[in-house]
PDB file of C-alpha atoms and ligand atoms in Angstrom:
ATOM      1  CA  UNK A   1      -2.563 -30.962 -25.165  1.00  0.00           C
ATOM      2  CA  UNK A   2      -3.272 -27.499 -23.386  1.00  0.00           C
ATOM      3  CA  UNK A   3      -4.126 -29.518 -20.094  1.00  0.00           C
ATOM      4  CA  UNK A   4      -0.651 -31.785 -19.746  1.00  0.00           C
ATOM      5  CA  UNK A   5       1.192 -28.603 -20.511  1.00  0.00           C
ATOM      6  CA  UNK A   6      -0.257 -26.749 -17.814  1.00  0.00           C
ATOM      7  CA  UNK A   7       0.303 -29.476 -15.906  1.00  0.00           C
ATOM      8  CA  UNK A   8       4.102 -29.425 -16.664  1.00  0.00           C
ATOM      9  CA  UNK A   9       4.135 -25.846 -16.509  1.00  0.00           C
ATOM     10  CA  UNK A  10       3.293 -25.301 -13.517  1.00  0.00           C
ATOM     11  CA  UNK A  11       4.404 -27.954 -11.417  1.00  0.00           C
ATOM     12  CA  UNK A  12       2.365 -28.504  -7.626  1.00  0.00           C
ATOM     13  CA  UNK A  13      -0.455 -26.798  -8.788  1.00  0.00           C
ATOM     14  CA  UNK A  14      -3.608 -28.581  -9.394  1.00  0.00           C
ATOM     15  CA  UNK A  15      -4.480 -28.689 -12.729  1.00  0.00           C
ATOM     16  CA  UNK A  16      -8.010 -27.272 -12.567  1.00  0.00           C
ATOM     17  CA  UNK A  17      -6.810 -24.263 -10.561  1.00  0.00           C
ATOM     18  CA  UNK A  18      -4.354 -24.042 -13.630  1.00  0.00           C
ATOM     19  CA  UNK A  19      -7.109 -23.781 -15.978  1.00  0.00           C
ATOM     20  CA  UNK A  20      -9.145 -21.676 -14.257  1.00  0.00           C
ATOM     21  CA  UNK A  21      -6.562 -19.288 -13.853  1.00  0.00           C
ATOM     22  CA  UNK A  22      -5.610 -19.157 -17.381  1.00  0.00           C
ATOM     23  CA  UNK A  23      -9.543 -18.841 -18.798  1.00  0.00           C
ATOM     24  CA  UNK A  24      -9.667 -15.861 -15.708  1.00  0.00           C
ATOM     25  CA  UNK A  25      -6.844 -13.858 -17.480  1.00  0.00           C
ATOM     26  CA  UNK A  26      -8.451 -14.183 -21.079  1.00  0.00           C
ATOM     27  CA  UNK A  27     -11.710 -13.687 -19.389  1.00  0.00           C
ATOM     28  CA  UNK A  28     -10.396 -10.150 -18.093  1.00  0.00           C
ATOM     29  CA  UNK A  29      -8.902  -8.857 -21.150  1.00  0.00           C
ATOM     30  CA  UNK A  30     -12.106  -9.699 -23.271  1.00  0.00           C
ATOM     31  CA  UNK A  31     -13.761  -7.600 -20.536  1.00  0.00           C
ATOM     32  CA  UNK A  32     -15.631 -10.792 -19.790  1.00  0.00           C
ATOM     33  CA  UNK A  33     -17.299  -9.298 -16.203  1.00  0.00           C
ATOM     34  CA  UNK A  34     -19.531 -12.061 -16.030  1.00  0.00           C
ATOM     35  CA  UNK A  35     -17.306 -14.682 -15.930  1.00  0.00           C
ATOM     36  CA  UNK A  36     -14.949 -12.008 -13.890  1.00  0.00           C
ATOM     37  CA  UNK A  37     -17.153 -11.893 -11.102  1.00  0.00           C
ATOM     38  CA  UNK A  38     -17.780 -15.035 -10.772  1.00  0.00           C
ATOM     39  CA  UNK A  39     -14.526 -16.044 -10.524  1.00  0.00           C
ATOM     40  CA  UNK A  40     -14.290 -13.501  -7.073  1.00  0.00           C
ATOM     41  CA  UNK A  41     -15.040 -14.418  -4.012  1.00  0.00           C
ATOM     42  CA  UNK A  42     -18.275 -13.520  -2.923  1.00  0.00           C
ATOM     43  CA  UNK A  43     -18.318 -11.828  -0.085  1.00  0.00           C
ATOM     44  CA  UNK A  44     -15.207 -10.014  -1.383  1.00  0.00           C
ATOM     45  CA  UNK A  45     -16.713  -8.899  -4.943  1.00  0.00           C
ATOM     46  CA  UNK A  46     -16.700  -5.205  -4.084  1.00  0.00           C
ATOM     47  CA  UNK A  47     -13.376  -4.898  -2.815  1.00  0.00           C
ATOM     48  CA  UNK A  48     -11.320  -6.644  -5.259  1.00  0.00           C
ATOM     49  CA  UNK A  49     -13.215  -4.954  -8.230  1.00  0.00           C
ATOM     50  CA  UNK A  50     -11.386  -2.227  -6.461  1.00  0.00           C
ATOM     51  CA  UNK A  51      -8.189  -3.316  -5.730  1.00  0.00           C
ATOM     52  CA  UNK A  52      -6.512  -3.629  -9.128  1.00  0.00           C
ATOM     53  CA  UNK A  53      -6.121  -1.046 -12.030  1.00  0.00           C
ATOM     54  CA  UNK A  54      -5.835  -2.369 -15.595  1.00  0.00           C
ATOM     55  CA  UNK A  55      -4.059  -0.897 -18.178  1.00  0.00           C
ATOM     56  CA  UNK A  56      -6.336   1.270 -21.082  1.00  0.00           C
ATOM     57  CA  UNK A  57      -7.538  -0.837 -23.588  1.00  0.00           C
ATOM     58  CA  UNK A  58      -6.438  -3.933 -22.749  1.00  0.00           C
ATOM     59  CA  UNK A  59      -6.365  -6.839 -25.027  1.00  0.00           C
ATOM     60  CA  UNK A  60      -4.818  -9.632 -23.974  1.00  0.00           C
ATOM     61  CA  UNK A  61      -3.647 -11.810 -21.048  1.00  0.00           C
ATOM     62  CA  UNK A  62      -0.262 -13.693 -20.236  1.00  0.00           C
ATOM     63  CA  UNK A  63      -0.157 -16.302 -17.496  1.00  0.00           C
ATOM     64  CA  UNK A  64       3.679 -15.894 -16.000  1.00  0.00           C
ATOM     65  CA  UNK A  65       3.300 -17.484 -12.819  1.00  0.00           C
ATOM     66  CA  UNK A  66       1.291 -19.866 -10.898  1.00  0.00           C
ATOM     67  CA  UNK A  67       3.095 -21.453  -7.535  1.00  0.00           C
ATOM     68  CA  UNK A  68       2.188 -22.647  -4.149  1.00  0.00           C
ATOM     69  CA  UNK A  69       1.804 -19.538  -2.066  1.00  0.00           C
ATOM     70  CA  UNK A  70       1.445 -18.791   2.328  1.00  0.00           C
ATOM     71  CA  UNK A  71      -1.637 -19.597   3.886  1.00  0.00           C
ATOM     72  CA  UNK A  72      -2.426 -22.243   1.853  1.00  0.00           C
ATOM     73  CA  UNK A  73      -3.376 -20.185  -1.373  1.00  0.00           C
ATOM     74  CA  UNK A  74      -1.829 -20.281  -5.080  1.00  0.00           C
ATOM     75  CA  UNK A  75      -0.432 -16.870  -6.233  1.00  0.00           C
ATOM     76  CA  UNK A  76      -0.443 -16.364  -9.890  1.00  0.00           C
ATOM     77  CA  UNK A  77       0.551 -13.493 -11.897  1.00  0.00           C
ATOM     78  CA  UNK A  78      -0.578 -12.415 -14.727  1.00  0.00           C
ATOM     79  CA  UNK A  79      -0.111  -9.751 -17.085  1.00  0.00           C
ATOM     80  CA  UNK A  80      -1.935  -7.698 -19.459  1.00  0.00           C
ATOM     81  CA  UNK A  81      -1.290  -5.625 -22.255  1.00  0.00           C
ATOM     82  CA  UNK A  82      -3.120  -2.648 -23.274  1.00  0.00           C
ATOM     83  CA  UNK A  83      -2.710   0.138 -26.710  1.00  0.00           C
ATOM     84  CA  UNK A  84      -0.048   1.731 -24.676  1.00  0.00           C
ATOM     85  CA  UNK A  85       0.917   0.246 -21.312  1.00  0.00           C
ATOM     86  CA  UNK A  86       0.749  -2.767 -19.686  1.00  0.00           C
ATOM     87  CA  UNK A  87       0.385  -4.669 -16.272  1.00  0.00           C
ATOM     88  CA  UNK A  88       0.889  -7.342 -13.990  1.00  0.00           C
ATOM     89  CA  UNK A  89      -1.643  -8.175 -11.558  1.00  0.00           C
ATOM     90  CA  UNK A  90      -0.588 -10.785  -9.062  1.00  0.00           C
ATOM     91  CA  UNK A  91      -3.808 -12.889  -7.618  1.00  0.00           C
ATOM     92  CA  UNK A  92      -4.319 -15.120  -4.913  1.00  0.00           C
ATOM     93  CA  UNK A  93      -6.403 -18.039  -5.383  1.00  0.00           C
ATOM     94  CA  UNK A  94      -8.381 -20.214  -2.486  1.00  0.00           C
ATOM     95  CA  UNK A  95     -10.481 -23.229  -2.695  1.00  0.00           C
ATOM     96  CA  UNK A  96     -13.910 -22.981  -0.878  1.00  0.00           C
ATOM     97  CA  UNK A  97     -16.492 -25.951  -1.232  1.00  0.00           C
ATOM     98  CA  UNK A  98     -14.772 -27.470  -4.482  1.00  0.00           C
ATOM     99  CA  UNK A  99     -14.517 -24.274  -6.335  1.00  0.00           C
ATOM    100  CA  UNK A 100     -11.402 -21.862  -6.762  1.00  0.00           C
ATOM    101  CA  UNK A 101     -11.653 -18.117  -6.366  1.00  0.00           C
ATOM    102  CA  UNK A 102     -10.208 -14.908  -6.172  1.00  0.00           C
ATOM    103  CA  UNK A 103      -9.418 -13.946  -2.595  1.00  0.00           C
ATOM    104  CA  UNK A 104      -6.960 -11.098  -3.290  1.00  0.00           C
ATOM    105  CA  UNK A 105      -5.624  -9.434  -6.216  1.00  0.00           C
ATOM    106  CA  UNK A 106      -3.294  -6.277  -7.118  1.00  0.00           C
ATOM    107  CA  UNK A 107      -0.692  -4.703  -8.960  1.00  0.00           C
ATOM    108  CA  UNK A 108       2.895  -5.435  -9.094  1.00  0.00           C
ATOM    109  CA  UNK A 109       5.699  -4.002  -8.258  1.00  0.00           C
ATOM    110  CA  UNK A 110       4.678  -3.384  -4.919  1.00  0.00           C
ATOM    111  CA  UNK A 111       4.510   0.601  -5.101  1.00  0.00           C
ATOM    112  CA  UNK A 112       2.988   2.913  -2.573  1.00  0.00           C
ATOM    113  CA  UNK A 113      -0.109   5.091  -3.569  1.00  0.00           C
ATOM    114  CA  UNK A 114       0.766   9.067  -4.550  1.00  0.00           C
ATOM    115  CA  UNK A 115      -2.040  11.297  -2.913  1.00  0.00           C
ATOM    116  CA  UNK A 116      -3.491  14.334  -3.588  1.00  0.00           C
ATOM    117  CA  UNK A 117      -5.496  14.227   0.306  1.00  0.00           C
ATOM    118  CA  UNK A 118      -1.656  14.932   1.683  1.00  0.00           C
ATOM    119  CA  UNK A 119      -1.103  18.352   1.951  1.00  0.00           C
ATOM    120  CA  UNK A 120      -1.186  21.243   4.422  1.00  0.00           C
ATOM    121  CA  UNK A 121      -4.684  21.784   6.760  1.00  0.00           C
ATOM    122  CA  UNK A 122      -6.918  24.773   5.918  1.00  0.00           C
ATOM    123  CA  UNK A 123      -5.800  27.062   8.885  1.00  0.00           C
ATOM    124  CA  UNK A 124      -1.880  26.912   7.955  1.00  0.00           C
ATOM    125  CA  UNK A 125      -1.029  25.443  11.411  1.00  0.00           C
ATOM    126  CA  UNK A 126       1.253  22.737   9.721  1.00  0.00           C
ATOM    127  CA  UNK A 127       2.114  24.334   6.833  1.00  0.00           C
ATOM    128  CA  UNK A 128       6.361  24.402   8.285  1.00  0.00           C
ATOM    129  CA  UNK A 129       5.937  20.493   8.018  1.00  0.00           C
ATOM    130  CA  UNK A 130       4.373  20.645   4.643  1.00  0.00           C
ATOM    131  CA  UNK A 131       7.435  22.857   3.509  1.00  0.00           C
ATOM    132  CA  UNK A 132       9.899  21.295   4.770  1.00  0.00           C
ATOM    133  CA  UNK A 133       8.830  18.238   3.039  1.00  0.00           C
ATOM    134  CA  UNK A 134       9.566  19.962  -0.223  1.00  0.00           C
ATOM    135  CA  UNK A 135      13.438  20.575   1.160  1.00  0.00           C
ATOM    136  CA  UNK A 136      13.816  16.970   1.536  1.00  0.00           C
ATOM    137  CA  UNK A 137      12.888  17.575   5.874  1.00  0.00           C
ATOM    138  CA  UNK A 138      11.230  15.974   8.489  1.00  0.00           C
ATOM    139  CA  UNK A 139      10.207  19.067  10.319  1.00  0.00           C
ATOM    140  CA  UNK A 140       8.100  18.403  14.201  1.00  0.00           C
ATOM    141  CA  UNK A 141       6.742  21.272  15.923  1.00  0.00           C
ATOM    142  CA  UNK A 142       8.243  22.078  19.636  1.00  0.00           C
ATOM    143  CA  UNK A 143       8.127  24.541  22.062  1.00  0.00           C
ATOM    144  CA  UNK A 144      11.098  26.087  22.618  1.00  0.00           C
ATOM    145  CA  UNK A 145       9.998  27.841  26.234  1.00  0.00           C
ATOM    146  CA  UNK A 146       8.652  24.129  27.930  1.00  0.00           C
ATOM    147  CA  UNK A 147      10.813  21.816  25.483  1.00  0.00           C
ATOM    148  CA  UNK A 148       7.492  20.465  24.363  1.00  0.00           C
ATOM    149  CA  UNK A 149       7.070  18.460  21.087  1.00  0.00           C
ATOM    150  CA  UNK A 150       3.734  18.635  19.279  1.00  0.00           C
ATOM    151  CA  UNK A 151       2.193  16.356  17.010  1.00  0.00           C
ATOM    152  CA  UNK A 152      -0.302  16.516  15.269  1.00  0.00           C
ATOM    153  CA  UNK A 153       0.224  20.539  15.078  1.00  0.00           C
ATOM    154  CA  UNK A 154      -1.841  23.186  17.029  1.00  0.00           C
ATOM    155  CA  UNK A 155      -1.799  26.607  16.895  1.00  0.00           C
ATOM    156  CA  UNK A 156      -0.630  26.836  20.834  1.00  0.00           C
ATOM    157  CA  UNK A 157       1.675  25.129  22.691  1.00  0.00           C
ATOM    158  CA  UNK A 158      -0.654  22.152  24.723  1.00  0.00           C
ATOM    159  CA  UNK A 159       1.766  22.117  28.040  1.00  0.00           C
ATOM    160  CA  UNK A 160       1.863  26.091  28.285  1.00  0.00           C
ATOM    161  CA  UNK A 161       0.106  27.520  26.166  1.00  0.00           C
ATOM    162  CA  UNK A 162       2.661  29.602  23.789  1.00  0.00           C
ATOM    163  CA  UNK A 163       1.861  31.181  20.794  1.00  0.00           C
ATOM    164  CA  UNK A 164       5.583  30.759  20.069  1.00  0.00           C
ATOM    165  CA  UNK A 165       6.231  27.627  18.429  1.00  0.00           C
ATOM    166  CA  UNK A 166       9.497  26.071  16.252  1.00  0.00           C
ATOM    167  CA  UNK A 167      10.434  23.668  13.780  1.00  0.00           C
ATOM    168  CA  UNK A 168      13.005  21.464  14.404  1.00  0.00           C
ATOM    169  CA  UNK A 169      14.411  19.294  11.633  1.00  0.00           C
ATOM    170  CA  UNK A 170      14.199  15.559  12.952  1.00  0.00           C
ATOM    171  CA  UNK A 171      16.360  12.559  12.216  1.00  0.00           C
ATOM    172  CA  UNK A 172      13.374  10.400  10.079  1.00  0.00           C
ATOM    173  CA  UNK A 173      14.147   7.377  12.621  1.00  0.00           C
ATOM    174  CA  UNK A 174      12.343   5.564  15.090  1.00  0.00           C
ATOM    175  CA  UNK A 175       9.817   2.356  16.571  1.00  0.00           C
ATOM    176  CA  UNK A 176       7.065   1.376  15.164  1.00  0.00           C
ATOM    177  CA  UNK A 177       4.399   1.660  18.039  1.00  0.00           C
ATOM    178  CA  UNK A 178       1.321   0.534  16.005  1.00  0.00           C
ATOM    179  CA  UNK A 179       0.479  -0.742  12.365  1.00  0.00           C
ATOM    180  CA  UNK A 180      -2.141  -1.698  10.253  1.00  0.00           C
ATOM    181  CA  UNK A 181      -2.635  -3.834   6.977  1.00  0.00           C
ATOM    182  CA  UNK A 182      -5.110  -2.398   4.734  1.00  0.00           C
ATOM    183  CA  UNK A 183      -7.250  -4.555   2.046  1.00  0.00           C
ATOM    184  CA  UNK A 184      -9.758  -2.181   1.294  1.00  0.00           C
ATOM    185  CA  UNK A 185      -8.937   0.439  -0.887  1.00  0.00           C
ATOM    186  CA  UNK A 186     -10.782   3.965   0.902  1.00  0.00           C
ATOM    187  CA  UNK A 187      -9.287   6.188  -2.473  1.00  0.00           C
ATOM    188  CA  UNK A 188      -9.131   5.988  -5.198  1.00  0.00           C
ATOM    189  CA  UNK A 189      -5.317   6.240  -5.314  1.00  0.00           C
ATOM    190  CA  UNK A 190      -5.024   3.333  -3.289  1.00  0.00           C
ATOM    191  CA  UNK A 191      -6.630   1.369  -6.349  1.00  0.00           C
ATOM    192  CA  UNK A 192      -3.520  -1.565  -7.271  1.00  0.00           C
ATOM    193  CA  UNK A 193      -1.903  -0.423  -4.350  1.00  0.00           C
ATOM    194  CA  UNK A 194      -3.414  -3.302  -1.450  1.00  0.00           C
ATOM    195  CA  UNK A 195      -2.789  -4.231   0.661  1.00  0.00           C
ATOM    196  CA  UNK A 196      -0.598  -1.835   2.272  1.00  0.00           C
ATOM    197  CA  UNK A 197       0.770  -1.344   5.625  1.00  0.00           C
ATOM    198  CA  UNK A 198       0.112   2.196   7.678  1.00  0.00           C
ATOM    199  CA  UNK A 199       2.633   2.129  10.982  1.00  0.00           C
ATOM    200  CA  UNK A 200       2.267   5.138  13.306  1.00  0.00           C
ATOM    201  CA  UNK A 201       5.842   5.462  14.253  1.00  0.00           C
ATOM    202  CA  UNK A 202       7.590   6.852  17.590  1.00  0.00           C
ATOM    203  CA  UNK A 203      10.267   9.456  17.425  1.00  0.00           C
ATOM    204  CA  UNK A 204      13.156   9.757  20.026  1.00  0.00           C
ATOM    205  CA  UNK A 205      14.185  12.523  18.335  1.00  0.00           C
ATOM    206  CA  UNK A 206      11.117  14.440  18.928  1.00  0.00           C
ATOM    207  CA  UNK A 207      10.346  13.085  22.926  1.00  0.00           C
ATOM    208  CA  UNK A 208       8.565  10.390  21.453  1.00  0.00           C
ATOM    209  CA  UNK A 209       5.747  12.118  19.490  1.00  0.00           C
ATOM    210  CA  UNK A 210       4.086  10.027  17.207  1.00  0.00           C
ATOM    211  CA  UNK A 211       3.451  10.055  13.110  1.00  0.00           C
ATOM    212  CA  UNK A 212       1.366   7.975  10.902  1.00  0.00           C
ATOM    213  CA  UNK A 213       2.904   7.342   7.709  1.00  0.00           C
ATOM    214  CA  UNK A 214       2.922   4.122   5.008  1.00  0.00           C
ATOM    215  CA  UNK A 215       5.359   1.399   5.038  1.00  0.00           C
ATOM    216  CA  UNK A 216       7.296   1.246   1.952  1.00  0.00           C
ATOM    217  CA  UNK A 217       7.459  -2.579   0.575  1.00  0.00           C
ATOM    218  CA  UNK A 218       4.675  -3.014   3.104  1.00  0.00           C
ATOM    219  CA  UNK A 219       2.583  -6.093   1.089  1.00  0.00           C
ATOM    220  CA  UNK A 220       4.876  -9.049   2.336  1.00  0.00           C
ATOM    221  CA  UNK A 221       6.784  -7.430   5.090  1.00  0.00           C
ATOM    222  CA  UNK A 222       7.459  -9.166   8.755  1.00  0.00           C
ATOM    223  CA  UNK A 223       6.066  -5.972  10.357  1.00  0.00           C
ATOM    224  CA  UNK A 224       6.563  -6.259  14.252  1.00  0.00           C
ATOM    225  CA  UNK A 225       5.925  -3.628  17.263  1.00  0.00           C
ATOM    226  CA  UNK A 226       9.071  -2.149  18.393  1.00  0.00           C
ATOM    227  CA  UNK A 227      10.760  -2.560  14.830  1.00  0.00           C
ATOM    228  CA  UNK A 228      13.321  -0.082  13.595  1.00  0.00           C
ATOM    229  CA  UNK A 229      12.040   2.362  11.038  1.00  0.00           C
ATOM    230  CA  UNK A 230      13.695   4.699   8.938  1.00  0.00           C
ATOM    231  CA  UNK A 231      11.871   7.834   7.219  1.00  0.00           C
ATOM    232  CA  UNK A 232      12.152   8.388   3.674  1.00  0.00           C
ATOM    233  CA  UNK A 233      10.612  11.682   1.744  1.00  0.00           C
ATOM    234  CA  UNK A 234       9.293  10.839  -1.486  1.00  0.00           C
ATOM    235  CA  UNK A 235       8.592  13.474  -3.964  1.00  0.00           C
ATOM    236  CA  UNK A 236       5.322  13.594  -6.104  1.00  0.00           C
ATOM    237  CA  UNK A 237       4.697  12.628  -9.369  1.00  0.00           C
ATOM    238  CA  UNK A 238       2.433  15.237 -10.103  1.00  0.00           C
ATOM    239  CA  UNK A 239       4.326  18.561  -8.357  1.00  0.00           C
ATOM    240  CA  UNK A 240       1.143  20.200  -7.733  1.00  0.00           C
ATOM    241  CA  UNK A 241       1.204  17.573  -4.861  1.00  0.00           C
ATOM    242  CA  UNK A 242       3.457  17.511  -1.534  1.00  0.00           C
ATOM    243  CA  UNK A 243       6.113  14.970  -1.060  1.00  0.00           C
ATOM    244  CA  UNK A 244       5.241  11.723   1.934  1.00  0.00           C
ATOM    245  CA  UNK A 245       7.000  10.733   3.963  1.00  0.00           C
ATOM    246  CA  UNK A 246       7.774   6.990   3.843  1.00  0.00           C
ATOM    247  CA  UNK A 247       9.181   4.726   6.443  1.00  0.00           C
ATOM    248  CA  UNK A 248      11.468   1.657   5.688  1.00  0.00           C
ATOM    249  CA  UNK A 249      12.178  -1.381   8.103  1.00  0.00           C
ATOM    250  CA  UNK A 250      15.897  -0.645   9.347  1.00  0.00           C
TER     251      UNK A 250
HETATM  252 ZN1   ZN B 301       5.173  24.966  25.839  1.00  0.00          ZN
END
């Protein structure tokens, strides 16, 4: 009975990826590693233990979705309930020598990570950019006596030398000039977050300096050299920690 309804409940799936995707989700809220792990792929065990963060005490597992995906893998979602909270992984599934594993898995909605490793440096030097974070301000430093902008900061102007620096509020707007997807989660805080998409982004506003930063909504975006960004700050959840600064496809 179980088997035909899978079947009609999830229609172009193949039915044994259908079960194994529904004894995976009872498997993880029994806290079933064994059976866990071996439904990972191998040489990806590490990272996906990893890349998803479970609610406390879960208990239980609902399968909500299981479709056709890109790249020839099945996406299924899944959610689980804990005493208190509960979440929805979404995991992709690929078929290697007869078998179906885990290649990817994470939380959903697509949210960036909040870090604590953001704030000012040690010696002060970018502490203005820091602050002006916290007024809602993308703040560069220049030099007002060569026109020179800086980034990242330094406690002397680079083209002359000055010990006299500014901080010019800049429009949060510019071209992407390089990006990265990132699968591997290097903090913790980027645990549920993967992947996600760090673009170091060019500024006409500031003669074409350069900033890192995180794409917001970065998981499935079309993200292209050359693209249109627009800076957003986003304030912490915990306010011991500064606000990021975000950047949106225009
Ligand atoms: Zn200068």
């Amino acid at each position: 009975m179980r088997k035909e309804a899978l079947v009609n409940e999830f229609p172009g799936v193949p039915q044994d990826l259908a079960e194994v995707v529904e004894r995976h989700g009872q498997a993880t809220a029994a806290g079933d590693n064994a059976t866990v792990l071996a439904d990972f792929r191998a040489d990806r065990v590490g990272q996906l233990l990893a890349s998803a963060r479970p609610p406390a005490g879960m208990h239980s597992a609902k399968l909500l979705s299981l479709e056709p995906g890109s790249d020839g893998l099945y996406e299924a979602h899944i959610r689980y309930t804990g005493t208190e909270t509960e979440a929805v992984f979404r995991s992709r599934w690929i078929e290697l020598d007869g078998t179906w594993y885990v290649t990817q898995v994470r939380n959903v909605p697509d949210t960036p990570p909040q870090t604590s490793a953001a704030h000012p440096s040690d010696d002060g030097v970018d502490a203005p950019h820091w602050e002006g974070l916290r007024r809602g301000e993308l703040r560069i430093q220049h030099c007002p006596r060569c026109d020179r902008w800086t980034w990242s900061p330094r406690p002397i102007c680079p083209g002359c030398h000055s010990p006299e620096l500014d901080w010019p509020v800049v429009e949060p707007s510019g071209r992407i000039f390089s990006w990265t997807r990132t699968w591997q989660p290097f903090s913790p805080e980027a645990t549920g977050h993967l992947p996600y998409v760090v673009v170091n982004v060019e500024l006409p506003a500031a003669g074409n300096r350069r900033i890192l930063g995180v794409l917001q909504d970065g998981d499935g975006a079309d993200v292209r050299i050359g693209a249109e960004v627009k800076g957003e700050i986003e304030q912490p959840t915990d306010p011991a920690n500064y606000p990021v600064l975000r950047w949106r496809l225009a």
